[in-house]
Short mmCIF file of C-alpha atoms in Angstrom, two decimals:
data_model
loop_
_atom_site.label_atom_id
_atom_site.label_comp_id
_atom_site.label_asym_id
_atom_site.label_seq_id
_atom_site.Cartn_x
_atom_site.Cartn_y
_atom_site.Cartn_z
CA MET A 1 171.26 95.40 36.85
CA ARG A 2 169.77 99.02 36.30
CA ARG A 3 166.28 99.34 34.92
CA ILE A 4 165.84 101.33 31.57
CA THR A 5 163.21 103.52 31.47
CA SER A 6 161.24 104.54 28.56
CA THR A 7 158.06 106.45 27.88
CA PRO A 8 155.77 106.63 24.56
CA ARG A 9 156.64 110.34 24.25
CA LYS A 10 158.64 111.06 21.34
CA ASN A 11 162.42 109.94 22.26
CA THR A 12 164.73 113.02 23.77
CA LEU A 13 167.77 111.56 22.54
CA ARG A 14 168.61 111.40 26.95
CA ALA A 15 171.98 110.21 27.31
CA ALA A 16 172.80 106.31 27.42
CA ALA A 17 176.25 104.07 28.48
CA LEU A 18 176.59 103.00 24.87
CA ILE A 19 179.11 100.80 24.10
CA ALA A 20 181.07 101.07 20.30
CA SER A 21 180.86 98.20 18.33
CA ALA A 22 182.35 98.24 14.59
CA ALA A 23 181.13 95.72 11.38
CA MET A 24 183.28 93.79 9.16
CA VAL A 25 186.00 93.91 7.21
CA ALA A 26 188.97 96.23 6.36
CA VAL A 27 188.59 98.68 3.69
CA GLY A 28 190.88 98.04 1.19
CA VAL A 29 189.87 95.47 -1.11
CA GLN A 30 190.92 96.47 -4.78
CA THR A 31 189.08 94.10 -7.07
CA GLY A 32 185.58 93.86 -8.22
CA SER A 33 182.43 95.88 -9.44
CA ALA A 34 182.43 99.28 -10.62
CA THR A 35 179.71 101.45 -9.85
CA ALA A 36 178.48 104.86 -10.98
CA GLN A 37 179.23 107.69 -8.35
CA PRO A 38 177.92 111.19 -9.21
CA ASP A 39 180.44 113.85 -10.39
CA ARG A 40 179.02 116.55 -8.73
CA GLU A 41 180.43 119.97 -8.66
CA SER A 42 182.67 120.72 -5.27
CA GLY A 43 181.38 122.27 -2.93
CA ALA A 44 177.46 121.43 -3.75
CA THR A 45 175.37 121.26 -1.20
CA ALA A 46 172.31 118.74 -1.60
CA VAL A 47 168.69 119.74 -0.69
CA GLN A 48 166.55 118.10 0.97
CA LEU A 49 163.77 116.62 -0.33
CA SER A 50 160.21 114.94 0.94
CA ALA A 51 159.70 112.22 0.59
CA ALA A 52 157.24 112.81 -1.44
CA GLN A 53 159.10 114.94 -2.62
CA ARG A 54 161.36 112.34 -4.00
CA VAL A 55 158.39 110.03 -5.22
CA SER A 56 158.21 113.17 -7.46
CA ALA A 57 161.09 113.78 -8.14
CA LEU A 58 161.28 109.57 -9.41
CA ARG A 59 158.21 109.64 -11.49
CA ASP A 60 158.94 112.85 -13.15
CA ALA A 61 162.94 111.09 -14.48
CA GLN A 62 161.24 108.12 -15.71
CA ASP A 63 159.03 110.03 -17.61
CA GLY A 64 161.00 111.50 -18.78
CA ALA A 65 164.05 107.96 -18.90
CA ALA A 66 163.66 106.89 -23.41
CA ALA A 67 164.56 110.76 -23.89
CA THR A 68 167.17 110.85 -21.69
CA ALA A 69 168.21 107.78 -22.63
CA GLY A 70 168.39 109.41 -26.34
CA LYS A 71 169.82 112.53 -24.96
CA ILE A 72 173.13 110.63 -23.77
CA GLY A 73 173.70 107.71 -26.93
CA LEU A 74 172.36 104.76 -25.40
CA GLY A 75 171.06 102.38 -27.96
CA ALA A 76 167.80 100.92 -29.12
CA LYS A 77 167.32 98.39 -26.90
CA GLU A 78 168.40 99.87 -23.62
CA LYS A 79 165.66 101.46 -21.49
CA LEU A 80 166.80 103.91 -18.46
CA VAL A 81 165.21 102.75 -15.38
CA ALA A 82 165.20 105.64 -12.48
CA ARG A 83 166.42 104.85 -8.61
CA ASP A 84 167.57 107.60 -7.43
CA VAL A 85 167.95 111.28 -7.74
CA VAL A 86 169.57 114.35 -5.49
CA LYS A 87 168.70 118.27 -6.07
CA ASP A 88 172.07 121.04 -5.65
CA ALA A 89 171.54 124.49 -4.43
CA ASP A 90 173.00 125.58 -7.39
CA GLY A 91 169.46 123.53 -9.47
CA THR A 92 171.75 120.82 -10.74
CA VAL A 93 169.71 117.89 -10.76
CA HIS A 94 171.65 114.37 -10.56
CA THR A 95 169.93 111.98 -11.41
CA ARG A 96 171.14 108.15 -10.72
CA TYR A 97 169.64 105.19 -13.15
CA GLU A 98 169.63 101.64 -13.60
CA ARG A 99 169.91 100.12 -17.63
CA THR A 100 168.09 96.94 -19.37
CA TYR A 101 168.78 95.51 -22.76
CA ALA A 102 166.30 94.07 -24.53
CA GLY A 103 164.56 93.73 -21.54
CA LEU A 104 166.94 92.22 -19.76
CA PRO A 105 168.94 94.10 -16.59
CA VAL A 106 172.02 95.13 -17.10
CA LEU A 107 174.46 94.70 -14.43
CA GLY A 108 177.26 97.37 -14.05
CA GLY A 109 175.44 99.17 -16.71
CA ASP A 110 174.40 101.81 -13.80
CA LEU A 111 175.21 105.56 -14.56
CA VAL A 112 174.25 108.91 -13.47
CA VAL A 113 172.90 111.68 -15.43
CA HIS A 114 173.85 115.29 -14.99
CA VAL A 115 172.28 118.18 -15.67
CA LYS A 116 172.86 121.94 -14.52
CA LYS A 117 169.81 124.49 -14.55
CA ASN A 118 171.36 125.61 -17.60
CA GLY A 119 170.25 123.00 -19.40
CA ALA A 120 174.18 121.44 -19.64
CA ARG A 121 174.45 117.92 -19.02
CA SER A 122 176.99 114.70 -18.15
CA VAL A 123 177.00 111.98 -16.98
CA THR A 124 179.42 109.52 -15.12
CA LYS A 125 179.05 105.44 -16.08
CA ALA A 126 180.04 102.66 -14.59
CA THR A 127 181.69 100.84 -17.34
CA GLU A 128 182.24 102.83 -20.97
CA ALA A 129 181.80 99.62 -22.92
CA THR A 130 179.03 99.73 -25.57
CA ILE A 131 176.08 97.65 -23.68
CA ALA A 132 174.85 95.23 -26.41
CA VAL A 133 175.52 91.34 -27.06
CA SER A 134 174.73 88.45 -30.02
CA GLY A 135 171.04 87.51 -29.27
CA THR A 136 169.33 87.19 -26.09
CA ASP A 137 168.64 82.96 -25.65
CA ALA A 138 171.61 81.08 -23.87
CA ARG A 139 173.62 78.39 -24.49
CA GLN A 140 173.26 76.59 -20.90
CA ALA A 141 170.05 76.05 -19.21
CA PRO A 142 168.59 77.58 -16.34
CA ALA A 143 169.62 74.52 -14.49
CA ALA A 144 173.66 74.06 -15.19
CA ALA A 145 173.81 77.84 -13.75
CA LYS A 146 171.48 76.78 -11.02
CA LYS A 147 173.82 73.31 -10.40
CA SER A 148 177.03 76.25 -10.62
CA ALA A 149 176.19 78.62 -8.37
CA LEU A 150 174.89 76.12 -4.83
CA ALA A 151 178.35 74.48 -5.68
CA ALA A 152 179.82 78.41 -5.37
CA SER A 153 178.05 78.51 -2.06
CA THR A 154 178.87 74.69 -0.77
CA ALA A 155 182.22 76.23 -1.47
CA LYS A 156 181.94 79.19 0.62
CA LYS A 157 181.10 75.82 3.31
CA ASN A 158 177.34 77.28 3.76
CA ALA A 159 174.50 75.30 4.97
CA LYS A 160 171.28 74.55 4.27
CA THR A 161 171.95 75.61 0.76
CA ALA A 162 168.82 76.09 -1.95
CA ALA A 163 168.33 78.32 -4.52
CA ASN A 164 164.12 78.84 -4.57
CA THR A 165 164.21 80.74 -6.96
CA ALA A 166 164.58 80.33 -10.76
CA PRO A 167 168.75 81.99 -12.39
CA ARG A 168 167.01 85.07 -14.32
CA LYS A 169 168.77 86.04 -17.03
CA VAL A 170 170.59 89.20 -17.10
CA VAL A 171 173.85 91.13 -18.98
CA TRP A 172 176.83 91.18 -17.27
CA ALA A 173 178.87 94.58 -18.34
CA ALA A 174 180.99 95.53 -15.05
CA THR A 175 184.02 93.57 -15.61
CA GLY A 176 185.37 93.57 -19.68
CA LYS A 177 183.02 92.70 -22.93
CA PRO A 178 179.64 92.28 -21.98
CA VAL A 179 178.34 88.66 -22.14
CA LEU A 180 174.82 87.86 -21.44
CA ALA A 181 174.67 86.17 -18.24
CA TYR A 182 172.11 84.57 -15.25
CA GLU A 183 171.98 85.18 -12.04
CA THR A 184 171.17 83.17 -9.76
CA VAL A 185 170.56 83.38 -5.46
CA VAL A 186 171.21 81.08 -3.81
CA THR A 187 170.28 80.94 0.66
CA GLY A 188 170.99 79.36 3.94
CA PHE A 189 173.73 79.84 6.16
CA GLN A 190 177.16 80.83 6.30
CA PRO A 191 179.85 78.82 8.74
CA ASP A 192 179.55 81.01 11.63
CA GLY A 193 176.09 81.18 11.48
CA THR A 194 174.65 84.67 9.73
CA PRO A 195 172.01 84.11 7.45
CA SER A 196 173.34 83.90 3.26
CA GLU A 197 172.21 85.89 -0.36
CA LEU A 198 175.09 84.67 -2.19
CA HIS A 199 174.47 86.37 -5.58
CA VAL A 200 176.34 83.72 -8.50
CA ILE A 201 176.88 85.95 -11.91
CA THR A 202 177.14 82.40 -14.40
CA ASP A 203 177.45 82.75 -18.43
CA ALA A 204 174.50 82.01 -20.46
CA SER A 205 177.28 80.59 -23.30
CA THR A 206 179.70 78.86 -21.35
CA GLY A 207 178.44 78.81 -18.25
CA ALA A 208 181.95 79.94 -16.59
CA LYS A 209 181.31 81.47 -12.80
CA LEU A 210 181.76 85.10 -13.61
CA PHE A 211 181.17 87.19 -10.76
CA GLN A 212 179.92 86.32 -7.03
CA HIS A 213 179.23 88.12 -3.68
CA GLU A 214 177.68 88.38 -1.15
CA ALA A 215 174.23 89.80 -0.18
CA VAL A 216 173.86 89.67 3.82
CA GLU A 217 176.11 93.26 5.48
CA THR A 218 177.87 91.85 8.70
CA GLY A 219 179.74 93.77 11.70
CA THR A 220 181.40 91.98 14.50
CA GLY A 221 182.13 93.30 18.05
CA THR A 222 180.93 92.49 21.12
CA SER A 223 179.80 94.95 24.02
CA SER A 224 177.32 95.13 27.22
CA TYR A 225 176.55 98.52 28.87
CA SER A 226 173.66 99.83 30.52
CA GLY A 227 171.60 103.07 30.81
CA LYS A 228 168.85 105.12 30.98
CA VAL A 229 166.71 105.68 27.70
CA ASN A 230 163.47 107.32 26.76
CA LEU A 231 161.92 105.18 24.34
CA THR A 232 159.11 105.93 22.08
CA THR A 233 156.81 103.00 22.83
CA THR A 234 152.78 101.37 21.19
CA LYS A 235 149.71 100.43 23.82
CA SER A 236 148.29 97.61 23.01
CA GLY A 237 145.61 96.93 25.61
CA SER A 238 146.87 96.60 28.19
CA THR A 239 150.68 95.77 27.42
CA TYR A 240 153.06 97.89 25.82
CA GLN A 241 154.72 96.93 22.45
CA LEU A 242 158.71 98.08 21.50
CA ASN A 243 156.70 99.59 18.61
CA ASP A 244 157.66 102.90 16.98
CA GLY A 245 154.77 104.91 15.88
CA ALA A 246 156.76 107.99 15.69
CA ARG A 247 159.31 107.10 13.42
CA GLY A 248 157.29 104.33 10.43
CA GLY A 249 156.02 101.65 13.00
CA HIS A 250 160.40 100.46 13.83
CA LYS A 251 159.47 96.82 15.83
CA THR A 252 161.63 94.41 18.03
CA TYR A 253 161.22 91.36 18.09
CA ASP A 254 163.24 88.50 20.58
CA LEU A 255 163.75 85.66 18.39
CA ASN A 256 164.72 83.54 21.48
CA GLN A 257 167.96 82.51 19.74
CA GLY A 258 166.25 81.21 16.44
CA THR A 259 167.59 82.07 13.41
CA SER A 260 164.61 82.10 11.05
CA GLY A 261 161.71 84.66 11.15
CA THR A 262 160.42 87.58 13.18
CA GLY A 263 160.03 86.11 16.90
CA THR A 264 158.03 87.82 19.68
CA LEU A 265 157.45 91.01 19.85
CA PHE A 266 158.97 93.30 23.28
CA THR A 267 156.00 93.60 25.65
CA ASP A 268 155.42 94.88 29.01
CA ALA A 269 152.87 95.12 31.45
CA ASP A 270 154.28 98.86 33.20
CA ASP A 271 156.34 100.47 30.11
CA VAL A 272 159.49 100.47 31.78
CA TRP A 273 161.33 98.74 30.47
CA GLY A 274 164.94 96.16 31.02
CA GLY A 275 166.79 93.78 32.93
CA GLY A 276 166.41 89.49 31.06
CA ARG A 277 165.64 89.66 27.68
CA GLN A 278 164.71 92.93 27.76
CA THR A 279 168.59 94.86 27.68
CA ALA A 280 168.83 93.87 24.55
CA GLY A 281 165.48 94.67 23.13
CA VAL A 282 166.05 97.99 24.51
CA ASP A 283 168.93 98.78 23.26
CA ALA A 284 168.20 97.90 19.75
CA HIS A 285 165.01 100.06 19.57
CA TYR A 286 167.20 103.29 20.96
CA GLY A 287 169.69 102.31 18.45
CA ALA A 288 167.23 102.58 16.19
CA ALA A 289 165.55 105.77 16.46
CA VAL A 290 169.26 107.71 17.13
CA THR A 291 169.35 105.87 13.66
CA TRP A 292 165.76 107.19 12.34
CA ASP A 293 166.40 110.12 14.18
CA TYR A 294 169.70 111.23 12.43
CA TYR A 295 169.10 110.47 9.87
CA LYS A 296 165.85 112.88 9.22
CA ASN A 297 167.38 115.57 11.75
CA VAL A 298 171.16 115.70 9.92
CA HIS A 299 170.32 114.63 6.18
CA GLY A 300 166.15 115.19 5.86
CA ARG A 301 165.89 111.20 5.32
CA ASN A 302 162.47 110.26 5.99
CA GLY A 303 163.55 106.34 7.16
CA ILE A 304 166.22 103.83 5.40
CA ARG A 305 164.75 104.06 2.16
CA ASN A 306 163.30 107.99 2.60
CA ASP A 307 160.05 106.19 1.78
CA GLY A 308 158.45 106.76 6.32
CA ARG A 309 158.45 102.99 6.39
CA GLY A 310 160.55 101.56 9.14
CA ALA A 311 162.67 98.42 9.56
CA TYR A 312 162.50 96.28 12.27
CA SER A 313 165.04 94.63 14.74
CA ARG A 314 165.45 91.30 16.14
CA THR A 315 167.72 90.59 18.98
CA HIS A 316 168.44 87.12 20.57
CA TYR A 317 169.76 85.61 16.99
CA GLY A 318 171.29 82.27 17.69
CA ASN A 319 172.73 80.59 19.70
CA ASN A 320 176.74 82.23 20.85
CA TYR A 321 176.08 84.22 17.42
CA VAL A 322 178.77 87.21 17.88
CA ASN A 323 177.94 89.01 14.98
CA ALA A 324 175.25 91.73 13.64
CA PHE A 325 174.27 91.79 10.12
CA TRP A 326 171.96 93.68 7.57
CA GLN A 327 169.88 92.34 4.95
CA ASP A 328 168.24 93.99 2.66
CA SER A 329 165.36 91.74 1.56
CA CYS A 330 164.05 91.42 5.08
CA PHE A 331 164.94 95.44 5.97
CA CYS A 332 165.42 94.51 9.31
CA MET A 333 168.36 94.33 11.58
CA THR A 334 169.52 91.66 13.63
CA TYR A 335 171.68 91.42 15.85
CA GLY A 336 173.46 87.88 18.06
CA ASP A 337 174.33 87.29 21.91
CA GLY A 338 177.80 87.34 21.62
CA GLN A 339 180.17 84.59 23.21
CA GLY A 340 178.04 82.41 26.00
CA ASN A 341 175.12 84.54 24.64
CA SER A 342 175.55 86.88 27.37
CA ARG A 343 177.21 89.59 25.39
CA PRO A 344 174.24 91.09 22.44
CA LEU A 345 175.79 92.99 20.20
CA THR A 346 173.07 95.51 20.30
CA ALA A 347 174.84 98.94 20.48
CA LEU A 348 174.12 102.90 18.96
CA ASP A 349 177.00 102.81 16.11
CA VAL A 350 176.05 98.82 15.19
CA ALA A 351 172.59 99.80 14.28
CA ALA A 352 173.91 103.01 12.83
CA HIS A 353 176.32 101.70 10.90
CA GLU A 354 174.11 98.21 9.34
CA MET A 355 171.31 100.13 8.69
CA SER A 356 173.56 102.60 6.55
CA HIS A 357 174.21 99.31 4.34
CA GLY A 358 170.62 99.77 4.05
CA VAL A 359 170.93 104.06 3.40
CA THR A 360 173.31 102.24 0.55
CA ALA A 361 171.30 99.66 -0.95
CA ALA A 362 168.65 102.14 -1.72
CA THR A 363 171.05 104.75 -2.98
CA ALA A 364 173.78 103.79 -4.82
CA ARG A 365 173.56 99.81 -4.53
CA LEU A 366 177.36 99.03 -3.69
CA ILE A 367 177.75 95.79 -4.80
CA TYR A 368 179.20 94.35 -1.74
CA SER A 369 182.69 92.86 -2.62
CA GLY A 370 185.65 94.48 -4.12
CA GLU A 371 186.00 98.80 -4.62
CA SER A 372 182.35 99.02 -4.63
CA GLY A 373 181.98 97.35 -1.24
CA GLY A 374 184.73 98.77 0.64
CA LEU A 375 182.70 101.99 -0.91
CA ASN A 376 180.01 100.76 0.67
CA GLU A 377 181.67 100.23 4.19
CA ALA A 378 183.34 103.19 4.68
CA THR A 379 180.38 105.02 4.33
CA SER A 380 178.68 102.85 6.79
CA ASP A 381 181.64 103.66 9.60
CA MET A 382 181.25 107.24 8.67
CA TYR A 383 177.77 107.09 9.31
CA GLY A 384 177.86 105.59 11.93
CA THR A 385 180.71 107.42 14.01
CA ALA A 386 178.46 111.07 12.72
CA ALA A 387 175.50 109.01 15.20
CA GLU A 388 177.39 108.68 17.67
CA PHE A 389 177.99 111.96 17.45
CA PHE A 390 174.93 112.79 16.86
CA ALA A 391 173.45 111.63 19.65
CA ASN A 392 175.32 113.52 21.99
CA ASN A 393 175.92 110.68 25.05
CA SER A 394 178.42 112.27 27.50
CA THR A 395 179.99 108.55 28.30
CA ASP A 396 180.68 107.41 24.11
CA VAL A 397 182.56 110.79 23.39
CA GLY A 398 182.00 110.84 19.92
CA ASP A 399 185.21 109.80 18.23
CA TYR A 400 187.04 109.14 14.37
CA LEU A 401 187.67 105.35 16.09
CA ILE A 402 185.83 102.65 15.28
CA GLY A 403 185.07 99.45 18.06
CA GLU A 404 187.80 101.27 20.81
CA LYS A 405 185.73 100.15 23.40
CA ILE A 406 185.15 95.97 22.82
CA ASN A 407 188.79 95.44 22.79
CA ILE A 408 187.69 92.88 19.94
CA ASN A 409 192.04 92.33 18.96
CA GLY A 410 192.54 91.78 22.69
CA ASN A 411 194.64 94.34 23.53
CA GLY A 412 192.85 97.71 23.94
CA THR A 413 192.63 98.87 20.16
CA PRO A 414 189.94 99.85 18.07
CA LEU A 415 189.19 98.13 14.96
CA ARG A 416 190.06 100.75 13.08
CA TYR A 417 191.75 103.95 12.87
CA MET A 418 189.42 106.82 10.59
CA ASP A 419 192.91 109.12 11.20
CA LYS A 420 195.00 106.61 9.30
CA PRO A 421 193.55 103.54 8.30
CA SER A 422 195.88 102.10 8.19
CA LYS A 423 196.77 101.55 11.77
CA ASP A 424 195.21 98.19 12.30
CA GLY A 425 197.46 97.02 9.45
CA ARG A 426 194.47 95.77 7.64
CA SER A 427 193.37 98.77 5.85
CA LYS A 428 194.18 100.87 2.80
CA ASP A 429 195.17 105.08 3.62
CA SER A 430 193.92 105.89 -0.57
CA TRP A 431 192.91 104.73 -3.08
CA TYR A 432 195.56 103.45 -5.53
CA SER A 433 195.37 101.03 -9.09
#
C-alpha cells in the first residue's frame, strides 16, 4: 500500500486518487411536508457574510422579530424565531424564520421575509393556513404518544429502540389544517446498522400518527483509493493527531468497529500517515478539509454552521457496514468499512455530500422526507459534485455523474445522472404535481 504523507502546514489540496461515491435515494418523491424557499430575484448575487456578520444579522433580525410579525400579519399568539439571513448585493435581505404559537414550536410553519433596499416587503410561506388551534391542553397523554412512536420505529424493524426524552408538544402545520400534536424522537439502529433518530408526530387529540421522518441522513457506495495528500495535523507531546486546527479543530477518530461514542483519535509518531487502519482516517480527514475549503473559498462560509467550528469524523463504524452518514445531533460524519470491512467509504464526494446535509440542517432545515427530502438530497448531490470540481483532482476529474467509479450497480453505470436523472430508472427529471 502506498504511503500517504501529511504536513502541519495548510492543506494545499494536492490531487489524491479518489473514487467517487454517492448517496441514498432517488430525488423524486413528491409527497410530504413543505418548507419555505427564498423567493429571490432572478440573477441575484448573495453577499458573503463572515461568521461575526451573520451572528450580528441574526441578532438584529431577532430583535425586530415582533415588529416583523405584526407587519406580515401574524396572530397575537404567534412569534418569530430568526434562523438564517441572506443578503443580496442589491441590498435585499432574506430572513428565514421559524414560528411558535402560544409558546409551542410550529412544525411546517417556517417562512422567509424578503425586504428590498427601498423597504418593499414580501413573504414566502411553507403553509398559507392560518396558524391556530382550539387550545393547547392535550387530550392524549405524552405516554400514549411515546407508545405510538416506539411502535412506529418497531414497524421499521429498527433495533434497540428507546425514547429517552419526553414527547414535546407542538403545532403540526405541514399538512392541512394545523393541529395540536406531539413530536417524539425514538433512537435505535436501522436494519442495516445505521443509527436511527426517528421523529414521529402524533395528534394530541386523537392519538393518530400524522407523520414520521428519519433524521440520520445516509450515503451509499463502496470505495477504496490511495494517493498522496497534504494534511493539517496537530502535535501533542511526542505524537501527531488528526486534529485540524486550521479548520475549526476538525478531528478524525477510529471507532474500531464500534457503533457509539467517538472512538480513538488517530495519532502517529512521525506525521507520515497511511497504511492499515490509518488510510481510512487520512481519506476522511482530507475529505473534511476539502469540504471546509470549498465552502469557505467559494461561498465564504466558515464551517458547516458558519460559526468557525469543525465537525468531526468517525471511521471504521460497525462490521461490514456499507454506508456513510451525517448525524446533526452529534455534528459528525461517520463512515463504514464496506463489505468484509475491506473497502471504507471514505471518498471525497461522500464527505462533501454528507457534510452538505449538515449545511442544509443549519440553514433551510429541509425535513428528510418527501419533496423537502428530495430537495435536501439533490442539494447534497450538487455541492458534493461542486467540491469534486473544486478539488481539481486529475485522477478523478469533476463530472456530472454520481458514483460513476464505484460500480454499485455491477454493470459499470453510475448511481445517478445529473444531466438526465431518469437515466437511473428511478429519479425524476423535473417536479410535477
